[in-house]
JSON list of C-alpha atoms in Angstrom, two decimals:
[
{"chain": "A", "resi": 1, "resn": "MET", "atom": "CA", "xyz": [10.39, 13.34, 16.43]},
{"chain": "A", "resi": 2, "resn": "ALA", "atom": "CA", "xyz": [9.61, 9.72, 17.09]},
{"chain": "A", "resi": 3, "resn": "THR", "atom": "CA", "xyz": [10.86, 6.85, 14.95]},
{"chain": "A", "resi": 4, "resn": "ASP", "atom": "CA", "xyz": [9.68, 3.25, 15.27]},
{"chain": "A", "resi": 5, "resn": "ILE", "atom": "CA", "xyz": [11.83, 0.56, 13.65]},
{"chain": "A", "resi": 6, "resn": "ASN", "atom": "CA", "xyz": [11.67, -3.23, 13.40]},
{"chain": "A", "resi": 7, "resn": "GLU", "atom": "CA", "xyz": [13.10, -5.66, 10.85]},
{"chain": "A", "resi": 8, "resn": "SER", "atom": "CA", "xyz": [10.34, -5.03, 8.27]},
{"chain": "A", "resi": 9, "resn": "VAL", "atom": "CA", "xyz": [9.25, -1.46, 8.72]},
{"chain": "A", "resi": 10, "resn": "GLU", "atom": "CA", "xyz": [10.63, 1.91, 9.76]},
{"chain": "A", "resi": 11, "resn": "ILE", "atom": "CA", "xyz": [7.93, 4.36, 10.78]},
{"chain": "A", "resi": 12, "resn": "GLN", "atom": "CA", "xyz": [8.65, 8.05, 11.20]},
{"chain": "A", "resi": 13, "resn": "ILE", "atom": "CA", "xyz": [6.75, 11.32, 11.29]},
{"chain": "A", "resi": 14, "resn": "SER", "atom": "CA", "xyz": [7.24, 13.83, 8.50]},
{"chain": "A", "resi": 15, "resn": "THR", "atom": "CA", "xyz": [6.18, 17.48, 8.38]},
{"chain": "A", "resi": 16, "resn": "LEU", "atom": "CA", "xyz": [7.27, 18.01, 4.77]},
{"chain": "A", "resi": 17, "resn": "PRO", "atom": "CA", "xyz": [4.69, 19.53, 2.48]},
{"chain": "A", "resi": 18, "resn": "TRP", "atom": "CA", "xyz": [2.77, 16.63, 0.93]},
{"chain": "A", "resi": 19, "resn": "GLU", "atom": "CA", "xyz": [3.76, 17.42, -2.63]},
{"chain": "A", "resi": 20, "resn": "GLN", "atom": "CA", "xyz": [7.47, 17.45, -1.69]},
{"chain": "A", "resi": 21, "resn": "ILE", "atom": "CA", "xyz": [7.96, 14.04, -0.11]},
{"chain": "A", "resi": 22, "resn": "ALA", "atom": "CA", "xyz": [9.74, 11.70, -2.52]},
{"chain": "A", "resi": 23, "resn": "VAL", "atom": "CA", "xyz": [8.24, 8.26, -1.87]},
{"chain": "A", "resi": 24, "resn": "ASP", "atom": "CA", "xyz": [7.05, 5.36, -3.99]},
{"chain": "A", "resi": 25, "resn": "ALA", "atom": "CA", "xyz": [3.46, 6.03, -2.96]},
{"chain": "A", "resi": 26, "resn": "PHE", "atom": "CA", "xyz": [1.35, 8.59, -1.11]},
{"chain": "A", "resi": 27, "resn": "VAL", "atom": "CA", "xyz": [-1.88, 7.36, 0.48]},
{"chain": "A", "resi": 28, "resn": "CYS", "atom": "CA", "xyz": [-5.09, 9.08, -0.58]},
{"chain": "A", "resi": 29, "resn": "PRO", "atom": "CA", "xyz": [-7.96, 8.27, 1.78]},
{"chain": "A", "resi": 30, "resn": "THR", "atom": "CA", "xyz": [-11.19, 8.45, -0.16]},
{"chain": "A", "resi": 31, "resn": "ASN", "atom": "CA", "xyz": [-14.69, 7.00, -0.32]},
{"chain": "A", "resi": 32, "resn": "SER", "atom": "CA", "xyz": [-16.15, 4.09, -2.25]},
{"chain": "A", "resi": 33, "resn": "GLU", "atom": "CA", "xyz": [-17.41, 6.47, -4.95]},
{"chain": "A", "resi": 34, "resn": "GLY", "atom": "CA", "xyz": [-13.94, 7.94, -5.56]},
{"chain": "A", "resi": 35, "resn": "VAL", "atom": "CA", "xyz": [-15.23, 11.50, -5.09]},
{"chain": "A", "resi": 36, "resn": "MET", "atom": "CA", "xyz": [-12.33, 13.58, -3.81]},
{"chain": "A", "resi": 37, "resn": "SER", "atom": "CA", "xyz": [-14.41, 16.36, -2.23]},
{"chain": "A", "resi": 38, "resn": "HIS", "atom": "CA", "xyz": [-13.33, 16.12, 1.42]},
{"chain": "A", "resi": 39, "resn": "PHE", "atom": "CA", "xyz": [-10.01, 16.57, 3.20]},
{"chain": "A", "resi": 40, "resn": "PRO", "atom": "CA", "xyz": [-7.47, 15.01, 2.76]},
{"chain": "A", "resi": 41, "resn": "ALA", "atom": "CA", "xyz": [-8.50, 13.65, -0.66]},
{"chain": "A", "resi": 42, "resn": "ASN", "atom": "CA", "xyz": [-9.37, 17.12, -2.01]},
{"chain": "A", "resi": 43, "resn": "LYS", "atom": "CA", "xyz": [-5.94, 18.45, -1.02]},
{"chain": "A", "resi": 44, "resn": "ILE", "atom": "CA", "xyz": [-4.23, 15.50, -2.72]},
{"chain": "A", "resi": 45, "resn": "ARG", "atom": "CA", "xyz": [-6.40, 15.99, -5.86]},
{"chain": "A", "resi": 46, "resn": "ASP", "atom": "CA", "xyz": [-5.37, 19.64, -5.97]},
{"chain": "A", "resi": 47, "resn": "LEU", "atom": "CA", "xyz": [-1.68, 18.78, -5.55]},
{"chain": "A", "resi": 48, "resn": "ALA", "atom": "CA", "xyz": [-1.63, 15.86, -8.02]},
{"chain": "A", "resi": 49, "resn": "GLY", "atom": "CA", "xyz": [-4.05, 17.17, -10.61]},
{"chain": "A", "resi": 50, "resn": "ARG", "atom": "CA", "xyz": [-7.81, 16.89, -11.13]},
{"chain": "A", "resi": 51, "resn": "GLU", "atom": "CA", "xyz": [-7.37, 14.08, -13.66]},
{"chain": "A", "resi": 52, "resn": "ILE", "atom": "CA", "xyz": [-6.55, 11.75, -10.74]},
{"chain": "A", "resi": 53, "resn": "GLU", "atom": "CA", "xyz": [-10.16, 11.84, -9.56]},
{"chain": "A", "resi": 54, "resn": "VAL", "atom": "CA", "xyz": [-11.37, 10.88, -13.04]},
{"chain": "A", "resi": 55, "resn": "MET", "atom": "CA", "xyz": [-9.06, 7.85, -13.06]},
{"chain": "A", "resi": 56, "resn": "VAL", "atom": "CA", "xyz": [-10.36, 6.65, -9.70]},
{"chain": "A", "resi": 57, "resn": "LYS", "atom": "CA", "xyz": [-14.06, 7.21, -10.51]},
{"chain": "A", "resi": 58, "resn": "GLU", "atom": "CA", "xyz": [-13.71, 5.00, -13.59]},
{"chain": "A", "resi": 59, "resn": "HIS", "atom": "CA", "xyz": [-13.05, 2.06, -11.24]},
{"chain": "A", "resi": 60, "resn": "THR", "atom": "CA", "xyz": [-15.75, 2.61, -8.64]},
{"chain": "A", "resi": 61, "resn": "PRO", "atom": "CA", "xyz": [-17.34, 1.47, -6.49]},
{"chain": "A", "resi": 62, "resn": "LEU", "atom": "CA", "xyz": [-14.29, 0.60, -4.40]},
{"chain": "A", "resi": 63, "resn": "ALA", "atom": "CA", "xyz": [-14.85, -1.49, -1.28]},
{"chain": "A", "resi": 64, "resn": "ILE", "atom": "CA", "xyz": [-13.54, -0.35, 2.08]},
{"chain": "A", "resi": 65, "resn": "GLY", "atom": "CA", "xyz": [-10.46, -2.51, 2.45]},
{"chain": "A", "resi": 66, "resn": "ALA", "atom": "CA", "xyz": [-9.58, -2.27, -1.26]},
{"chain": "A", "resi": 67, "resn": "ALA", "atom": "CA", "xyz": [-6.86, -0.15, -2.83]},
{"chain": "A", "resi": 68, "resn": "PHE", "atom": "CA", "xyz": [-6.46, 1.43, -6.25]},
{"chain": "A", "resi": 69, "resn": "VAL", "atom": "CA", "xyz": [-3.12, 2.77, -7.49]},
{"chain": "A", "resi": 70, "resn": "THR", "atom": "CA", "xyz": [-2.73, 5.71, -9.86]},
{"chain": "A", "resi": 71, "resn": "PRO", "atom": "CA", "xyz": [0.18, 7.93, -10.91]},
{"chain": "A", "resi": 72, "resn": "ALA", "atom": "CA", "xyz": [0.74, 10.83, -8.49]},
{"chain": "A", "resi": 73, "resn": "GLY", "atom": "CA", "xyz": [0.62, 13.54, -11.09]},
{"chain": "A", "resi": 74, "resn": "ARG", "atom": "CA", "xyz": [2.52, 16.65, -10.05]},
{"chain": "A", "resi": 75, "resn": "MET", "atom": "CA", "xyz": [3.56, 15.30, -6.64]},
{"chain": "A", "resi": 76, "resn": "LYS", "atom": "CA", "xyz": [7.09, 14.00, -5.94]},
{"chain": "A", "resi": 77, "resn": "ALA", "atom": "CA", "xyz": [5.57, 10.67, -4.94]},
{"chain": "A", "resi": 78, "resn": "LYS", "atom": "CA", "xyz": [5.49, 8.26, -7.89]},
{"chain": "A", "resi": 79, "resn": "TYR", "atom": "CA", "xyz": [2.05, 6.85, -7.17]},
{"chain": "A", "resi": 80, "resn": "LEU", "atom": "CA", "xyz": [-1.09, 7.41, -5.14]},
{"chain": "A", "resi": 81, "resn": "ILE", "atom": "CA", "xyz": [-2.73, 4.56, -3.27]},
{"chain": "A", "resi": 82, "resn": "HIS", "atom": "CA", "xyz": [-6.45, 5.37, -3.05]},
{"chain": "A", "resi": 83, "resn": "VAL", "atom": "CA", "xyz": [-8.12, 3.59, -0.12]},
{"chain": "A", "resi": 84, "resn": "PRO", "atom": "CA", "xyz": [-11.76, 4.09, 0.80]},
{"chain": "A", "resi": 85, "resn": "ASN", "atom": "CA", "xyz": [-12.46, 4.52, 4.50]},
{"chain": "A", "resi": 86, "resn": "THR", "atom": "CA", "xyz": [-16.14, 5.39, 4.06]},
{"chain": "A", "resi": 87, "resn": "ASP", "atom": "CA", "xyz": [-18.89, 4.45, 1.63]},
{"chain": "A", "resi": 88, "resn": "ARG", "atom": "CA", "xyz": [-19.81, 7.94, 0.43]},
{"chain": "A", "resi": 89, "resn": "PRO", "atom": "CA", "xyz": [-18.31, 11.45, 0.36]},
{"chain": "A", "resi": 90, "resn": "GLY", "atom": "CA", "xyz": [-18.42, 12.88, 3.88]},
{"chain": "A", "resi": 91, "resn": "GLY", "atom": "CA", "xyz": [-19.68, 9.59, 5.30]},
{"chain": "A", "resi": 92, "resn": "ARG", "atom": "CA", "xyz": [-19.12, 8.35, 8.81]},
{"chain": "A", "resi": 93, "resn": "VAL", "atom": "CA", "xyz": [-15.78, 6.60, 9.43]},
{"chain": "A", "resi": 94, "resn": "GLN", "atom": "CA", "xyz": [-15.16, 3.92, 12.06]},
{"chain": "A", "resi": 95, "resn": "VAL", "atom": "CA", "xyz": [-11.85, 2.70, 13.55]},
{"chain": "A", "resi": 96, "resn": "GLU", "atom": "CA", "xyz": [-12.30, -0.59, 11.68]},
{"chain": "A", "resi": 97, "resn": "ASP", "atom": "CA", "xyz": [-12.50, 1.34, 8.38]},
{"chain": "A", "resi": 98, "resn": "VAL", "atom": "CA", "xyz": [-9.14, 3.02, 9.07]},
{"chain": "A", "resi": 99, "resn": "LEU", "atom": "CA", "xyz": [-7.62, -0.34, 10.03]},
{"chain": "A", "resi": 100, "resn": "ARG", "atom": "CA", "xyz": [-8.89, -1.95, 6.79]},
{"chain": "A", "resi": 101, "resn": "ALA", "atom": "CA", "xyz": [-7.75, 1.00, 4.69]},
{"chain": "A", "resi": 102, "resn": "THR", "atom": "CA", "xyz": [-4.25, 0.86, 6.21]},
{"chain": "A", "resi": 103, "resn": "ALA", "atom": "CA", "xyz": [-4.10, -2.91, 5.67]},
{"chain": "A", "resi": 104, "resn": "ALA", "atom": "CA", "xyz": [-5.06, -2.32, 2.01]},
{"chain": "A", "resi": 105, "resn": "VAL", "atom": "CA", "xyz": [-2.18, 0.17, 1.74]},
{"chain": "A", "resi": 106, "resn": "LEU", "atom": "CA", "xyz": [0.24, -2.51, 2.92]},
{"chain": "A", "resi": 107, "resn": "VAL", "atom": "CA", "xyz": [-1.11, -5.09, 0.49]},
{"chain": "A", "resi": 108, "resn": "ALA", "atom": "CA", "xyz": [-0.69, -2.57, -2.36]},
{"chain": "A", "resi": 109, "resn": "CYS", "atom": "CA", "xyz": [2.89, -1.88, -1.24]},
{"chain": "A", "resi": 110, "resn": "LYS", "atom": "CA", "xyz": [3.69, -5.60, -1.27]},
{"chain": "A", "resi": 111, "resn": "VAL", "atom": "CA", "xyz": [2.03, -6.25, -4.63]},
{"chain": "A", "resi": 112, "resn": "LYS", "atom": "CA", "xyz": [3.62, -3.22, -6.34]},
{"chain": "A", "resi": 113, "resn": "GLY", "atom": "CA", "xyz": [7.01, -3.62, -4.67]},
{"chain": "A", "resi": 114, "resn": "PHE", "atom": "CA", "xyz": [6.90, -0.22, -3.01]},
{"chain": "A", "resi": 115, "resn": "THR", "atom": "CA", "xyz": [9.55, 0.37, -0.35]},
{"chain": "A", "resi": 116, "resn": "SER", "atom": "CA", "xyz": [8.37, 3.79, 0.84]},
{"chain": "A", "resi": 117, "resn": "VAL", "atom": "CA", "xyz": [4.93, 5.17, 1.57]},
{"chain": "A", "resi": 118, "resn": "ALA", "atom": "CA", "xyz": [3.51, 8.41, 3.01]},
{"chain": "A", "resi": 119, "resn": "VAL", "atom": "CA", "xyz": [0.32, 8.14, 5.07]},
{"chain": "A", "resi": 120, "resn": "PRO", "atom": "CA", "xyz": [-1.68, 11.19, 6.16]},
{"chain": "A", "resi": 121, "resn": "LEU", "atom": "CA", "xyz": [-3.93, 11.06, 9.20]},
{"chain": "A", "resi": 122, "resn": "MET", "atom": "CA", "xyz": [-7.09, 9.50, 7.78]},
{"chain": "A", "resi": 123, "resn": "GLY", "atom": "CA", "xyz": [-10.53, 9.10, 9.19]},
{"chain": "A", "resi": 124, "resn": "ALA", "atom": "CA", "xyz": [-10.27, 11.92, 11.71]},
{"chain": "A", "resi": 125, "resn": "PHE", "atom": "CA", "xyz": [-12.27, 14.60, 9.91]},
{"chain": "A", "resi": 126, "resn": "GLU", "atom": "CA", "xyz": [-15.87, 15.85, 10.07]},
{"chain": "A", "resi": 127, "resn": "LEU", "atom": "CA", "xyz": [-17.83, 12.62, 10.71]},
{"chain": "A", "resi": 128, "resn": "GLY", "atom": "CA", "xyz": [-14.67, 10.71, 11.47]},
{"chain": "A", "resi": 129, "resn": "ILE", "atom": "CA", "xyz": [-13.14, 9.33, 14.61]},
{"chain": "A", "resi": 130, "resn": "PRO", "atom": "CA", "xyz": [-10.95, 11.16, 17.14]},
{"chain": "A", "resi": 131, "resn": "ALA", "atom": "CA", "xyz": [-7.47, 11.87, 15.73]},
{"chain": "A", "resi": 132, "resn": "GLU", "atom": "CA", "xyz": [-5.87, 9.81, 18.52]},
{"chain": "A", "resi": 133, "resn": "GLU", "atom": "CA", "xyz": [-7.85, 6.73, 17.51]},
{"chain": "A", "resi": 134, "resn": "ALA", "atom": "CA", "xyz": [-7.06, 7.21, 13.84]},
{"chain": "A", "resi": 135, "resn": "ALA", "atom": "CA", "xyz": [-3.33, 7.62, 14.54]},
{"chain": "A", "resi": 136, "resn": "ARG", "atom": "CA", "xyz": [-3.30, 4.53, 16.76]},
{"chain": "A", "resi": 137, "resn": "ALA", "atom": "CA", "xyz": [-5.10, 2.46, 14.08]},
{"chain": "A", "resi": 138, "resn": "ILE", "atom": "CA", "xyz": [-2.71, 3.54, 11.34]},
{"chain": "A", "resi": 139, "resn": "HIS", "atom": "CA", "xyz": [0.37, 2.96, 13.48]},
{"chain": "A", "resi": 140, "resn": "SER", "atom": "CA", "xyz": [-0.80, -0.45, 14.76]},
{"chain": "A", "resi": 141, "resn": "GLU", "atom": "CA", "xyz": [-1.35, -1.74, 11.18]},
{"chain": "A", "resi": 142, "resn": "LEU", "atom": "CA", "xyz": [1.97, -0.36, 9.93]},
{"chain": "A", "resi": 143, "resn": "LYS", "atom": "CA", "xyz": [3.83, -1.83, 12.92]},
{"chain": "A", "resi": 144, "resn": "VAL", "atom": "CA", "xyz": [2.78, -5.41, 12.11]},
{"chain": "A", "resi": 145, "resn": "TYR", "atom": "CA", "xyz": [3.84, -5.15, 8.46]},
{"chain": "A", "resi": 146, "resn": "ARG", "atom": "CA", "xyz": [5.93, -8.11, 7.33]},
{"chain": "A", "resi": 147, "resn": "GLY", "atom": "CA", "xyz": [7.08, -7.93, 3.75]},
{"chain": "A", "resi": 148, "resn": "GLU", "atom": "CA", "xyz": [9.85, -9.38, 1.64]},
{"chain": "A", "resi": 149, "resn": "ARG", "atom": "CA", "xyz": [11.37, -5.91, 1.43]},
{"chain": "A", "resi": 150, "resn": "PRO", "atom": "CA", "xyz": [11.67, -3.42, 4.31]},
{"chain": "A", "resi": 151, "resn": "LEU", "atom": "CA", "xyz": [9.18, -0.55, 4.13]},
{"chain": "A", "resi": 152, "resn": "ARG", "atom": "CA", "xyz": [9.78, 3.08, 5.15]},
{"chain": "A", "resi": 153, "resn": "ALA", "atom": "CA", "xyz": [6.48, 4.60, 6.25]},
{"chain": "A", "resi": 154, "resn": "PHE", "atom": "CA", "xyz": [6.12, 8.31, 6.79]},
{"chain": "A", "resi": 155, "resn": "LEU", "atom": "CA", "xyz": [3.22, 9.52, 8.92]},
{"chain": "A", "resi": 156, "resn": "MET", "atom": "CA", "xyz": [2.39, 12.86, 7.31]},
{"chain": "A", "resi": 157, "resn": "ALA", "atom": "CA", "xyz": [1.65, 15.49, 9.92]},
{"chain": "A", "resi": 158, "resn": "LYS", "atom": "CA", "xyz": [0.05, 18.68, 8.56]},
{"chain": "A", "resi": 159, "resn": "ASP", "atom": "CA", "xyz": [0.47, 20.57, 11.83]},
{"chain": "A", "resi": 160, "resn": "ALA", "atom": "CA", "xyz": [1.67, 20.33, 15.44]},
{"chain": "A", "resi": 161, "resn": "ASP", "atom": "CA", "xyz": [-1.55, 18.56, 16.53]},
{"chain": "A", "resi": 162, "resn": "ASP", "atom": "CA", "xyz": [-0.93, 15.77, 13.98]},
{"chain": "A", "resi": 163, "resn": "VAL", "atom": "CA", "xyz": [2.68, 15.44, 15.17]},
{"chain": "A", "resi": 164, "resn": "GLU", "atom": "CA", "xyz": [1.47, 15.07, 18.75]},
{"chain": "A", "resi": 165, "resn": "VAL", "atom": "CA", "xyz": [-1.15, 12.41, 18.02]},
{"chain": "A", "resi": 166, "resn": "PHE", "atom": "CA", "xyz": [1.27, 10.43, 15.85]},
{"chain": "A", "resi": 167, "resn": "GLU", "atom": "CA", "xyz": [3.96, 10.65, 18.55]},
{"chain": "A", "resi": 168, "resn": "LEU", "atom": "CA", "xyz": [1.52, 9.48, 21.21]},
{"chain": "A", "resi": 169, "resn": "ALA", "atom": "CA", "xyz": [0.45, 6.57, 19.01]},
{"chain": "A", "resi": 170, "resn": "MET", "atom": "CA", "xyz": [4.04, 5.56, 18.40]},
{"chain": "A", "resi": 171, "resn": "GLU", "atom": "CA", "xyz": [4.84, 5.77, 22.12]},
{"chain": "A", "resi": 172, "resn": "GLY", "atom": "CA", "xyz": [1.73, 3.78, 22.99]},
{"chain": "A", "resi": 173, "resn": "ASN", "atom": "CA", "xyz": [0.41, 6.60, 25.23]},
{"chain": "A", "resi": 174, "resn": "ILE", "atom": "CA", "xyz": [-3.07, 6.86, 23.80]},
{"chain": "A", "resi": 175, "resn": "PRO", "atom": "CA", "xyz": [-5.73, 5.28, 26.03]}
]
């Protein structure tokens, strides 16, 4: 699988089950209301524990482009970085929303001193954008990361289709 490395960030694709990847933080795409009813947030809620959603909802509304960090519950990741990419549960997502959410992840990593992060394909579901556009937006934001500490970013592929779109984004082959 593809790996993309520069002096500040190493980006690679992972097919590990989400609850098994040992990273400082796992990204949880959500909505401004903090309702974890749609994929991938509902999967992360189920893996981490339902109390995670309660923690997030206590701090809503969250702006698109903001991040909120919670413990990761039962997952091997230490923390979850909740980033809204839509205003409401099941709401429409735009490429700019995925870019802002990914930028918020990077700010949270810098502020919290995280050196590893797992990022699922976000924004490409139901009323979202095409998976290729979402993968390209995530990769492009990660690639320009410049922090005091190097960051290892894992693009979390749930299946072969996710692997393919992440590989194409990393190779720059998406129109």
